[in-house]
Amino acid sequence: MTTMSSAGHTRRDFLYVATGAVAATGAAATLIPLIAQMNPDASTIAAGAPIEVDLGPIAEGQVIKVFWRGKPIFINHRTKKQIEEAQNVNLASLPDPQPDSARVKEGHAQWQVLIGICTHLGCIPIAHQGTYDGYFCPCHGSVYDTSGRIRSGPAPLNLLLPPYEFVSDTRIQIG
Amino acid sequence: MSGHSLYQPQSPFMKWMERRLPIAGLIHSSFVVYPTPRNLNYWWTFGGILTFMLGVQIITGIVLAMHYTPHVDYAFNSVEHIMRDVNYGWLLRYLHANGAAMFFLAAYVHMFRGMYYGSYKEPREVLWILGVILLLLIIATGFMGYVLPWGQMSFWAATVITNLFSAIPLVGEPIVSWLWGGYAVGNPTLNRFYSLHYLLPFVIAGVVVLHIWALHVAGQNNPTGVEPRRDTDTVPFTPYATIKDSFLMIVFCILFAWFVFYMPNYLGHADNYIPANPAVTPTHIVPEWYYLPFYAILRAIPNKLMGVVALGASIVILAFLPWLDTSKVRSARYRPLYRQFFWVFVVVCVGLGWLGSKPAEGGYVIAARILTLYYFAHFLIVLPLLGLFEKTKPLPNSITESVLHGDVPLGASAPPPVKT
């Protein structure tokens, strides 16, 4: 106590502040594992690895549903009529304008691959329903065309596209 | 919880105990001799009913947890196992499921009573805010409990509600993934919801203790909104409040039992008896009735982010009620204009609930927008202005005067307590 002075900072003040700062940092650091444990774990991430899908068995006009990372992926083998309809749309009339060519891989216009989750509140749309022969969400009536673009209803965006590529003419890898 | 205890232990053991842990004295001063306004009506019994319902939910919940399996492959079947195989499992589950609905019913009555009689006003602001925190906690607890049976409605409720966070700019997607513990609602989600659903009721119980503490510091409001001034304004908690609370609790239990034994699935949805299927959404997703007004507000706003903001604001705004209501007079009994606006507000809330159960299309959306606008206008325009312009009726000088109307005792009113 002899070193205490009424004016200015003492060595003891410094030690108090330094101790408090270390304690606060330590307390904050303990939050990291407590919060991080809730993020996707290693097995979930491993299970979310890319998947390969054989397109061979999918007949023209058929829509199949596969799961990747717990999300339904729609693979639509589109007919010529559907492709033409999707391409000949006045883009200015769309709520979320996007040409059909930007939503399929070049040279594979017959294959439409989509994440089958309505962009409104996350419901699963039904294929081959609605006015555009595309997808119809039963929850709140959003209608998508064969390109997965929103045409009417409350959904704000087109159906999202998963990352995927063609490994051969009849096989794709999603992810 | 109210000052020095008047408790006089009789037996040698209680005398010994009182000098070491004066819990009997605490109970005596809080729930026996505690002075309550003599004019409390039956709307004041719902706090006790809520405490009782919390106990019912905790007890039935703990025993259900002994038979339930929180895993996506077993959860649905374990609930059916409770219904068919576990002794009295059907009863315990129906008590728990319908108990949640009864809990919300009592909570809403309790809140509307507070609004009608101005119970949130000085010096009871903290008491009211603790109540809003309790509302948020029971909403979260009820939602997570609804997910546990892992039926179709459970799964899609979890999907839609967690997706609300995706509306947050920039960090929305990482937050949703963090909540799920995966790329979609799945087993990690079910596990953590189970853990939190078990935890939160005890957090609620803790906040209830604070709520009752704050109540016993400020004292109860009463139908006149005039603070007790003399001894004749109050009666002891026991037997007066105890008996009144008990009576309505029994009446409330009759309603509860009617649902449990005669229409246990009336408030639920048939879709939740279909096991969760991530590939198919039920055609009509609706939350439980007690979330419908908030759901209607969410869907009334055409913008996703603003809808979520409005949903949150509709609850958070309640916490600011003590300062949004500018009137000095508490009770709607002496506020002729506020009394009308109060009932309009009740009708708007019920109307929003009805609209929340309807598909979000056409006229329903327009009506929901109008009512949502009114909901917020009630707090942000009506209440601040009413306090400035309303001509209130004269207040009685005391609770006793309002009850006795010139010293003629009414049959129904309690006699003044005997001075001790």
CSV table of N, CA and C in Angstrom, one decimal, chain A residues 8-147:
chain,number,residue,atom,x,y,z
A,8,GLY,N,-2.5,9.7,-10.6
A,8,GLY,CA,-1.8,8.9,-11.6
A,8,GLY,C,-2.1,7.4,-11.4
A,9,HIS,N,-1.6,6.6,-12.3
A,9,HIS,CA,-1.9,5.1,-12.3
A,9,HIS,C,-0.8,4.4,-11.6
A,10,THR,N,-1.1,3.4,-10.8
A,10,THR,CA,-0.1,2.7,-10.1
A,10,THR,C,0.1,1.4,-10.9
A,11,ARG,N,1.1,0.7,-10.4
A,11,ARG,CA,1.4,-0.6,-11.0
A,11,ARG,C,0.3,-1.6,-10.7
A,12,ARG,N,-0.3,-1.4,-9.5
A,12,ARG,CA,-1.4,-2.3,-9.1
A,12,ARG,C,-2.6,-2.1,-10.1
A,13,ASP,N,-2.9,-0.8,-10.5
A,13,ASP,CA,-4.0,-0.6,-11.4
A,13,ASP,C,-3.7,-1.3,-12.7
A,14,PHE,N,-2.5,-1.3,-13.1
A,14,PHE,CA,-2.2,-2.0,-14.4
A,14,PHE,C,-2.4,-3.5,-14.2
A,15,LEU,N,-2.0,-4.0,-13.1
A,15,LEU,CA,-2.2,-5.5,-12.9
A,15,LEU,C,-3.7,-5.8,-12.8
A,16,TYR,N,-4.5,-5.0,-12.2
A,16,TYR,CA,-5.9,-5.2,-12.2
A,16,TYR,C,-6.5,-5.3,-13.6
A,17,VAL,N,-6.2,-4.3,-14.4
A,17,VAL,CA,-6.7,-4.2,-15.7
A,17,VAL,C,-6.3,-5.3,-16.6
A,18,ALA,N,-4.9,-5.6,-16.4
A,18,ALA,CA,-4.4,-6.7,-17.2
A,18,ALA,C,-5.0,-8.1,-16.9
A,19,THR,N,-5.2,-8.3,-15.6
A,19,THR,CA,-5.9,-9.6,-15.1
A,19,THR,C,-7.3,-9.6,-15.7
A,20,GLY,N,-8.0,-8.5,-15.5
A,20,GLY,CA,-9.4,-8.5,-16.0
A,20,GLY,C,-9.4,-8.7,-17.5
A,21,ALA,N,-8.5,-8.2,-18.3
A,21,ALA,CA,-8.5,-8.3,-19.7
A,21,ALA,C,-8.2,-9.8,-20.1
A,22,VAL,N,-7.3,-10.4,-19.4
A,22,VAL,CA,-7.0,-11.9,-19.7
A,22,VAL,C,-8.2,-12.7,-19.3
A,23,ALA,N,-8.8,-12.4,-18.2
A,23,ALA,CA,-10.0,-13.2,-17.8
A,23,ALA,C,-11.1,-13.0,-18.8
A,24,ALA,N,-11.4,-11.8,-19.3
A,24,ALA,CA,-12.4,-11.6,-20.3
A,24,ALA,C,-12.1,-12.3,-21.6
A,25,THR,N,-10.9,-12.3,-22.0
A,25,THR,CA,-10.5,-13.0,-23.2
A,25,THR,C,-10.7,-14.5,-23.1
A,26,GLY,N,-10.3,-15.0,-21.9
A,26,GLY,CA,-10.5,-16.4,-21.7
A,26,GLY,C,-12.0,-16.8,-21.7
A,27,ALA,N,-12.8,-15.9,-21.1
A,27,ALA,CA,-14.2,-16.2,-21.1
A,27,ALA,C,-14.8,-16.2,-22.5
A,28,ALA,N,-14.4,-15.2,-23.3
A,28,ALA,CA,-14.9,-15.1,-24.6
A,28,ALA,C,-14.4,-16.4,-25.4
A,29,ALA,N,-13.1,-16.8,-25.2
A,29,ALA,CA,-12.6,-17.9,-25.9
A,29,ALA,C,-13.4,-19.2,-25.7
A,30,THR,N,-13.9,-19.4,-24.4
A,30,THR,CA,-14.7,-20.6,-24.1
A,30,THR,C,-16.0,-20.6,-24.9
A,31,LEU,N,-16.4,-19.5,-25.4
A,31,LEU,CA,-17.7,-19.4,-26.2
A,31,LEU,C,-17.5,-20.1,-27.5
A,32,ILE,N,-16.2,-20.1,-28.0
A,32,ILE,CA,-16.0,-20.6,-29.4
A,32,ILE,C,-16.4,-22.1,-29.5
A,33,PRO,N,-15.9,-23.0,-28.7
A,33,PRO,CA,-16.4,-24.4,-28.8
A,33,PRO,C,-17.9,-24.5,-28.6
A,34,LEU,N,-18.4,-23.7,-27.6
A,34,LEU,CA,-19.8,-23.9,-27.3
A,34,LEU,C,-20.7,-23.5,-28.5
A,35,ILE,N,-20.3,-22.5,-29.2
A,35,ILE,CA,-21.0,-22.1,-30.4
A,35,ILE,C,-20.7,-22.9,-31.6
A,36,ALA,N,-19.4,-23.3,-31.8
A,36,ALA,CA,-19.0,-24.0,-33.0
A,36,ALA,C,-19.6,-25.4,-33.0
A,37,GLN,N,-19.9,-26.0,-31.8
A,37,GLN,CA,-20.4,-27.4,-31.8
A,37,GLN,C,-21.7,-27.5,-32.5
A,38,MET,N,-22.4,-26.4,-32.7
A,38,MET,CA,-23.7,-26.5,-33.3
A,38,MET,C,-23.6,-26.4,-34.8
A,39,ASN,N,-22.5,-26.0,-35.4
A,39,ASN,CA,-22.3,-26.0,-36.8
A,39,ASN,C,-22.3,-27.5,-37.4
A,40,PRO,N,-22.5,-27.7,-38.7
A,40,PRO,CA,-22.5,-29.0,-39.2
A,40,PRO,C,-21.3,-29.8,-38.8
A,41,ASP,N,-21.4,-31.0,-38.3
A,41,ASP,CA,-20.3,-31.8,-37.8
A,41,ASP,C,-19.6,-32.5,-39.0
A,42,ALA,N,-18.5,-33.1,-38.7
A,42,ALA,CA,-17.6,-33.7,-39.7
A,42,ALA,C,-18.4,-34.8,-40.5
A,43,SER,N,-19.2,-35.6,-39.8
A,43,SER,CA,-19.9,-36.7,-40.5
A,43,SER,C,-21.0,-36.1,-41.4
A,44,THR,N,-21.6,-35.0,-41.0
A,44,THR,CA,-22.6,-34.3,-41.8
A,44,THR,C,-22.0,-33.8,-43.1
A,45,ILE,N,-20.8,-33.1,-42.9
A,45,ILE,CA,-20.1,-32.6,-44.0
A,45,ILE,C,-19.7,-33.7,-45.0
A,46,ALA,N,-19.2,-34.8,-44.4
A,46,ALA,CA,-18.7,-35.9,-45.2
A,46,ALA,C,-19.9,-36.5,-46.0
A,47,ALA,N,-21.1,-36.6,-45.4
A,47,ALA,CA,-22.3,-37.1,-46.0
A,47,ALA,C,-22.8,-36.1,-47.1
A,48,GLY,N,-22.3,-34.8,-47.0
A,48,GLY,CA,-22.7,-33.8,-48.0
A,48,GLY,C,-21.8,-33.8,-49.2
A,49,ALA,N,-20.9,-34.8,-49.4
A,49,ALA,CA,-20.0,-34.8,-50.5
A,49,ALA,C,-20.8,-34.9,-51.8
A,50,PRO,N,-20.1,-34.6,-52.9
A,50,PRO,CA,-20.8,-34.7,-54.2
A,50,PRO,C,-21.3,-36.1,-54.5
A,51,ILE,N,-22.5,-36.1,-55.2
A,51,ILE,CA,-23.0,-37.4,-55.6
A,51,ILE,C,-23.1,-37.5,-57.2
A,52,GLU,N,-23.0,-38.7,-57.7
A,52,GLU,CA,-23.2,-38.9,-59.2
A,52,GLU,C,-24.5,-39.5,-59.5
A,53,VAL,N,-25.2,-39.0,-60.5
A,53,VAL,CA,-26.5,-39.5,-60.9
A,53,VAL,C,-26.4,-39.9,-62.4
A,54,ASP,N,-26.9,-41.2,-62.6
A,54,ASP,CA,-26.9,-41.7,-64.0
A,54,ASP,C,-28.2,-41.2,-64.6
A,55,LEU,N,-28.1,-40.5,-65.7
A,55,LEU,CA,-29.3,-39.9,-66.3
A,55,LEU,C,-30.0,-40.9,-67.3
A,56,GLY,N,-29.2,-42.0,-67.6
A,56,GLY,CA,-29.7,-42.9,-68.6
A,56,GLY,C,-31.1,-43.4,-68.5
A,57,PRO,N,-31.5,-43.8,-67.3
A,57,PRO,CA,-32.9,-44.4,-67.1
A,57,PRO,C,-34.0,-43.4,-67.1
A,58,ILE,N,-33.7,-42.1,-67.1
A,58,ILE,CA,-34.8,-41.1,-67.1
A,58,ILE,C,-35.4,-40.9,-68.4
A,59,ALA,N,-36.7,-41.2,-68.6
A,59,ALA,CA,-37.3,-41.1,-69.9
A,59,ALA,C,-37.6,-39.6,-70.1
A,60,GLU,N,-37.8,-39.3,-71.4
A,60,GLU,CA,-38.2,-38.0,-71.8
A,60,GLU,C,-39.5,-37.6,-71.2
A,61,GLY,N,-39.6,-36.4,-70.5
A,61,GLY,CA,-40.8,-36.0,-69.9
A,61,GLY,C,-40.8,-36.4,-68.4
A,62,GLN,N,-39.9,-37.2,-68.0
A,62,GLN,CA,-39.9,-37.6,-66.6
A,62,GLN,C,-39.1,-36.7,-65.7
A,63,VAL,N,-39.6,-36.5,-64.4
A,63,VAL,CA,-38.8,-35.7,-63.4
A,63,VAL,C,-38.5,-36.7,-62.3
A,64,ILE,N,-37.2,-36.8,-62.0
A,64,ILE,CA,-36.8,-37.6,-60.8
A,64,ILE,C,-36.3,-36.7,-59.7
A,65,LYS,N,-36.4,-37.3,-58.5
A,65,LYS,CA,-36.0,-36.5,-57.3
A,65,LYS,C,-34.9,-37.2,-56.6
A,66,VAL,N,-33.7,-36.6,-56.5
A,66,VAL,CA,-32.6,-37.2,-55.7
A,66,VAL,C,-32.3,-36.3,-54.5
A,67,PHE,N,-31.7,-36.8,-53.5
A,67,PHE,CA,-31.3,-36.0,-52.3
A,67,PHE,C,-29.9,-35.7,-52.3
A,68,TRP,N,-29.5,-34.5,-52.1
A,68,TRP,CA,-28.1,-34.1,-51.9
A,68,TRP,C,-28.1,-33.1,-50.8
A,69,ARG,N,-27.3,-33.4,-49.7
A,69,ARG,CA,-27.3,-32.5,-48.5
A,69,ARG,C,-28.7,-32.3,-47.9
A,70,GLY,N,-29.5,-33.3,-48.0
A,70,GLY,CA,-30.8,-33.2,-47.4
A,70,GLY,C,-31.8,-32.4,-48.2
A,71,LYS,N,-31.4,-31.9,-49.3
A,71,LYS,CA,-32.2,-31.1,-50.2
A,71,LYS,C,-32.7,-31.9,-51.4
A,72,PRO,N,-34.0,-31.9,-51.7
A,72,PRO,CA,-34.4,-32.6,-52.9
A,72,PRO,C,-33.9,-31.9,-54.2
A,73,ILE,N,-33.3,-32.6,-55.1
A,73,ILE,CA,-32.8,-32.1,-56.4
A,73,ILE,C,-33.7,-32.7,-57.4
A,74,PHE,N,-34.4,-31.8,-58.2
A,74,PHE,CA,-35.2,-32.3,-59.3
A,74,PHE,C,-34.4,-32.4,-60.6
A,75,ILE,N,-34.5,-33.5,-61.3
A,75,ILE,CA,-33.8,-33.7,-62.6
A,75,ILE,C,-34.9,-33.9,-63.6
A,76,ASN,N,-35.1,-33.0,-64.5
A,76,ASN,CA,-36.2,-33.0,-65.4
A,76,ASN,C,-35.6,-33.3,-66.8
A,77,HIS,N,-36.0,-34.4,-67.4
A,77,HIS,CA,-35.7,-34.7,-68.8
A,77,HIS,C,-36.7,-34.0,-69.7
A,78,ARG,N,-36.4,-32.8,-70.1
A,78,ARG,CA,-37.5,-32.0,-70.8
A,78,ARG,C,-37.7,-32.5,-72.2
A,79,THR,N,-39.0,-32.3,-72.6
A,79,THR,CA,-39.4,-32.6,-74.0
A,79,THR,C,-39.0,-31.4,-74.9
A,80,LYS,N,-39.0,-31.6,-76.2
A,80,LYS,CA,-38.7,-30.5,-77.1
A,80,LYS,C,-39.7,-29.4,-76.9
A,81,LYS,N,-41.0,-29.7,-76.7
A,81,LYS,CA,-42.0,-28.7,-76.5
A,81,LYS,C,-41.7,-27.8,-75.3
A,82,GLN,N,-41.3,-28.5,-74.2
A,82,GLN,CA,-41.0,-27.8,-73.0
A,82,GLN,C,-39.8,-26.9,-73.1
A,83,ILE,N,-38.8,-27.4,-73.9
A,83,ILE,CA,-37.6,-26.6,-74.1
A,83,ILE,C,-37.9,-25.3,-74.8
A,84,GLU,N,-38.7,-25.5,-75.9
A,84,GLU,CA,-39.1,-24.4,-76.7
A,84,GLU,C,-39.9,-23.4,-75.9
A,85,GLU,N,-40.8,-23.9,-75.1
A,85,GLU,CA,-41.6,-23.0,-74.3
A,85,GLU,C,-40.7,-22.2,-73.3
A,86,ALA,N,-39.8,-22.9,-72.7
A,86,ALA,CA,-38.9,-22.2,-71.8
A,86,ALA,C,-38.0,-21.2,-72.4
A,87,GLN,N,-37.6,-21.4,-73.7
A,87,GLN,CA,-36.8,-20.5,-74.4
A,87,GLN,C,-37.5,-19.3,-75.0
A,88,ASN,N,-38.8,-19.5,-75.4
A,88,ASN,CA,-39.5,-18.4,-76.1
A,88,ASN,C,-40.4,-17.7,-75.0
A,89,VAL,N,-39.8,-17.1,-74.1
A,89,VAL,CA,-40.5,-16.4,-73.1
A,89,VAL,C,-40.0,-14.9,-73.1
A,90,ASN,N,-40.9,-14.0,-73.0
A,90,ASN,CA,-40.6,-12.6,-72.9
A,90,ASN,C,-40.0,-12.3,-71.6
A,91,LEU,N,-38.6,-12.2,-71.5
A,91,LEU,CA,-37.9,-12.1,-70.2
A,91,LEU,C,-38.4,-10.9,-69.4
A,92,ALA,N,-38.9,-9.8,-70.1
A,92,ALA,CA,-39.3,-8.6,-69.3
A,92,ALA,C,-40.6,-8.9,-68.5
A,93,SER,N,-41.3,-10.0,-68.9
A,93,SER,CA,-42.5,-10.3,-68.2
A,93,SER,C,-42.3,-11.2,-66.9
A,94,LEU,N,-41.0,-11.6,-66.7
A,94,LEU,CA,-40.7,-12.4,-65.5
A,94,LEU,C,-40.4,-11.6,-64.3
A,95,PRO,N,-40.8,-12.1,-63.1
A,95,PRO,CA,-40.5,-11.4,-61.8
A,95,PRO,C,-39.0,-11.5,-61.6
A,96,ASP,N,-38.3,-12.6,-62.0
A,96,ASP,CA,-36.9,-12.7,-61.7
A,96,ASP,C,-36.3,-13.1,-63.1
A,97,PRO,N,-36.0,-12.1,-64.0
A,97,PRO,CA,-35.7,-12.4,-65.4
A,97,PRO,C,-34.4,-13.2,-65.5
A,98,GLN,N,-34.4,-14.3,-66.2
A,98,GLN,CA,-33.2,-15.1,-66.4
A,98,GLN,C,-33.5,-15.9,-67.7
A,99,PRO,N,-32.6,-15.9,-68.7
A,99,PRO,CA,-32.9,-16.7,-69.9
A,99,PRO,C,-32.7,-18.2,-69.6
A,100,ASP,N,-33.4,-19.1,-70.3
A,100,ASP,CA,-33.4,-20.5,-70.1
A,100,ASP,C,-31.9,-21.0,-70.2
A,101,SER,N,-31.2,-20.4,-71.1
A,101,SER,CA,-29.8,-20.9,-71.4
A,101,SER,C,-28.9,-20.7,-70.2
A,102,ALA,N,-29.2,-19.8,-69.3
A,102,ALA,CA,-28.4,-19.5,-68.1
A,102,ALA,C,-28.8,-20.5,-67.0
A,103,ARG,N,-29.8,-21.4,-67.2
A,103,ARG,CA,-30.3,-22.3,-66.2
A,103,ARG,C,-30.0,-23.7,-66.6
A,104,VAL,N,-29.4,-24.0,-67.7
A,104,VAL,CA,-29.0,-25.4,-68.1
A,104,VAL,C,-27.6,-25.3,-68.5
A,105,LYS,N,-26.9,-26.5,-68.6
A,105,LYS,CA,-25.6,-26.5,-69.1
A,105,LYS,C,-25.6,-26.5,-70.7
A,106,GLU,N,-24.6,-25.8,-71.2
A,106,GLU,CA,-24.6,-25.7,-72.7
A,106,GLU,C,-24.5,-27.0,-73.4
A,107,GLY,N,-25.4,-27.2,-74.4
A,107,GLY,CA,-25.4,-28.5,-75.1
A,107,GLY,C,-26.2,-29.5,-74.4
A,108,HIS,N,-26.8,-29.2,-73.2
A,108,HIS,CA,-27.6,-30.2,-72.5
A,108,HIS,C,-29.0,-29.6,-72.1
A,109,ALA,N,-29.6,-28.9,-73.1
A,109,ALA,CA,-30.8,-28.1,-72.8
A,109,ALA,C,-31.9,-29.0,-72.4
A,110,GLN,N,-31.8,-30.4,-72.7
A,110,GLN,CA,-33.0,-31.2,-72.3
A,110,GLN,C,-32.9,-31.6,-70.8
A,111,TRP,N,-31.7,-31.3,-70.1
A,111,TRP,CA,-31.6,-31.6,-68.7
A,111,TRP,C,-31.7,-30.4,-67.8
A,112,GLN,N,-32.8,-30.4,-67.1
A,112,GLN,CA,-33.0,-29.2,-66.2
A,112,GLN,C,-32.8,-29.8,-64.7
A,113,VAL,N,-31.7,-29.3,-64.0
A,113,VAL,CA,-31.4,-29.7,-62.7
A,113,VAL,C,-31.7,-28.5,-61.7
A,114,LEU,N,-32.5,-28.8,-60.7
A,114,LEU,CA,-33.0,-27.7,-59.8
A,114,LEU,C,-32.9,-28.2,-58.4
A,115,ILE,N,-32.8,-27.2,-57.5
A,115,ILE,CA,-33.0,-27.5,-56.0
A,115,ILE,C,-34.5,-27.3,-55.8
A,116,GLY,N,-35.2,-28.4,-55.5
A,116,GLY,CA,-36.7,-28.4,-55.4
A,116,GLY,C,-37.2,-27.8,-54.1
A,117,ILE,N,-36.8,-26.6,-53.8
A,117,ILE,CA,-37.3,-26.0,-52.6
A,117,ILE,C,-37.8,-24.6,-53.0
A,118,CYS,N,-39.1,-24.4,-52.7
A,118,CYS,CA,-39.7,-23.1,-53.0
A,118,CYS,C,-39.0,-22.0,-52.4
A,119,THR,N,-38.7,-20.9,-53.1
A,119,THR,CA,-38.0,-19.8,-52.5
A,119,THR,C,-38.8,-18.9,-51.6
A,120,HIS,N,-40.1,-19.3,-51.5
A,120,HIS,CA,-40.9,-18.5,-50.6
A,120,HIS,C,-40.6,-18.9,-49.1
A,121,LEU,N,-41.2,-20.1,-48.7
A,121,LEU,CA,-41.0,-20.5,-47.3
A,121,LEU,C,-40.4,-21.9,-47.2
A,122,GLY,N,-39.8,-22.4,-48.3
A,122,GLY,CA,-39.1,-23.7,-48.1
A,122,GLY,C,-39.9,-24.9,-48.4
A,123,CYS,N,-41.1,-24.9,-48.9
A,123,CYS,CA,-41.9,-26.1,-49.2
A,123,CYS,C,-41.3,-26.7,-50.5
A,124,ILE,N,-41.8,-28.0,-50.8
A,124,ILE,CA,-41.4,-28.7,-52.0
A,124,ILE,C,-42.4,-28.6,-53.0
A,125,PRO,N,-42.1,-28.0,-54.2
A,125,PRO,CA,-43.1,-27.9,-55.2
A,125,PRO,C,-43.4,-29.2,-55.9
A,126,ILE,N,-44.5,-29.3,-56.6
A,126,ILE,CA,-44.9,-30.6,-57.2
A,126,ILE,C,-44.7,-30.4,-58.7
A,127,ALA,N,-44.0,-31.4,-59.3
A,127,ALA,CA,-43.7,-31.3,-60.8
A,127,ALA,C,-44.9,-31.6,-61.6
A,128,HIS,N,-44.8,-31.1,-62.9
A,128,HIS,CA,-45.9,-31.3,-63.9
A,128,HIS,C,-47.2,-30.7,-63.4
A,129,GLN,N,-47.1,-29.6,-62.6
A,129,GLN,CA,-48.4,-29.0,-62.2
A,129,GLN,C,-48.3,-27.5,-62.4
A,130,GLY,N,-49.4,-26.8,-62.4
A,130,GLY,CA,-49.4,-25.4,-62.7
A,130,GLY,C,-49.6,-25.1,-64.1
A,131,THR,N,-49.9,-23.8,-64.4
A,131,THR,CA,-50.2,-23.4,-65.8
A,131,THR,C,-49.1,-23.6,-66.8
A,132,TYR,N,-47.8,-23.7,-66.3
A,132,TYR,CA,-46.7,-23.7,-67.3
A,132,TYR,C,-46.1,-25.1,-67.4
A,133,ASP,N,-46.8,-26.1,-67.0
A,133,ASP,CA,-46.3,-27.5,-67.0
A,133,ASP,C,-45.0,-27.6,-66.3
A,134,GLY,N,-44.7,-26.7,-65.4
A,134,GLY,CA,-43.5,-26.8,-64.6
A,134,GLY,C,-43.7,-27.3,-63.2
A,135,TYR,N,-43.6,-26.4,-62.2
A,135,TYR,CA,-43.7,-26.8,-60.8
A,135,TYR,C,-44.8,-25.9,-60.2
A,136,PHE,N,-45.4,-26.5,-59.2
A,136,PHE,CA,-46.5,-25.7,-58.5
A,136,PHE,C,-46.3,-26.0,-57.0
A,137,CYS,N,-46.1,-24.9,-56.2
A,137,CYS,CA,-46.0,-25.1,-54.8
A,137,CYS,C,-47.3,-25.1,-54.1
A,138,PRO,N,-47.7,-26.2,-53.4
A,138,PRO,CA,-49.0,-26.3,-52.9
A,138,PRO,C,-49.2,-25.4,-51.6
A,139,CYS,N,-48.1,-24.9,-51.0
A,139,CYS,CA,-48.3,-24.2,-49.8
A,139,CYS,C,-49.0,-22.8,-50.0
A,140,HIS,N,-48.4,-22.0,-50.9
A,140,HIS,CA,-48.9,-20.7,-51.1
A,140,HIS,C,-49.1,-20.4,-52.5
A,141,GLY,N,-49.1,-21.4,-53.4
A,141,GLY,CA,-49.6,-21.2,-54.8
A,141,GLY,C,-48.5,-20.6,-55.7
A,142,SER,N,-47.2,-20.7,-55.4
A,142,SER,CA,-46.3,-20.2,-56.4
A,142,SER,C,-46.2,-21.1,-57.6
A,143,VAL,N,-46.1,-20.6,-58.8
A,143,VAL,CA,-46.1,-21.3,-60.0
A,143,VAL,C,-44.7,-21.1,-60.7
A,144,TYR,N,-44.0,-22.2,-61.1
A,144,TYR,CA,-42.8,-22.1,-61.8
A,144,TYR,C,-42.9,-22.7,-63.1
A,145,ASP,N,-42.1,-22.3,-64.1
A,145,ASP,CA,-42.2,-22.9,-65.5
A,145,ASP,C,-41.2,-24.0,-65.6
A,146,THR,N,-41.1,-24.6,-66.8
A,146,THR,CA,-40.2,-25.8,-66.9
A,146,THR,C,-38.7,-25.4,-66.8
A,147,SER,N,-38.4,-24.1,-66.7
A,147,SER,CA,-37.1,-23.7,-66.5
A,147,SER,C,-36.9,-23.5,-65.0
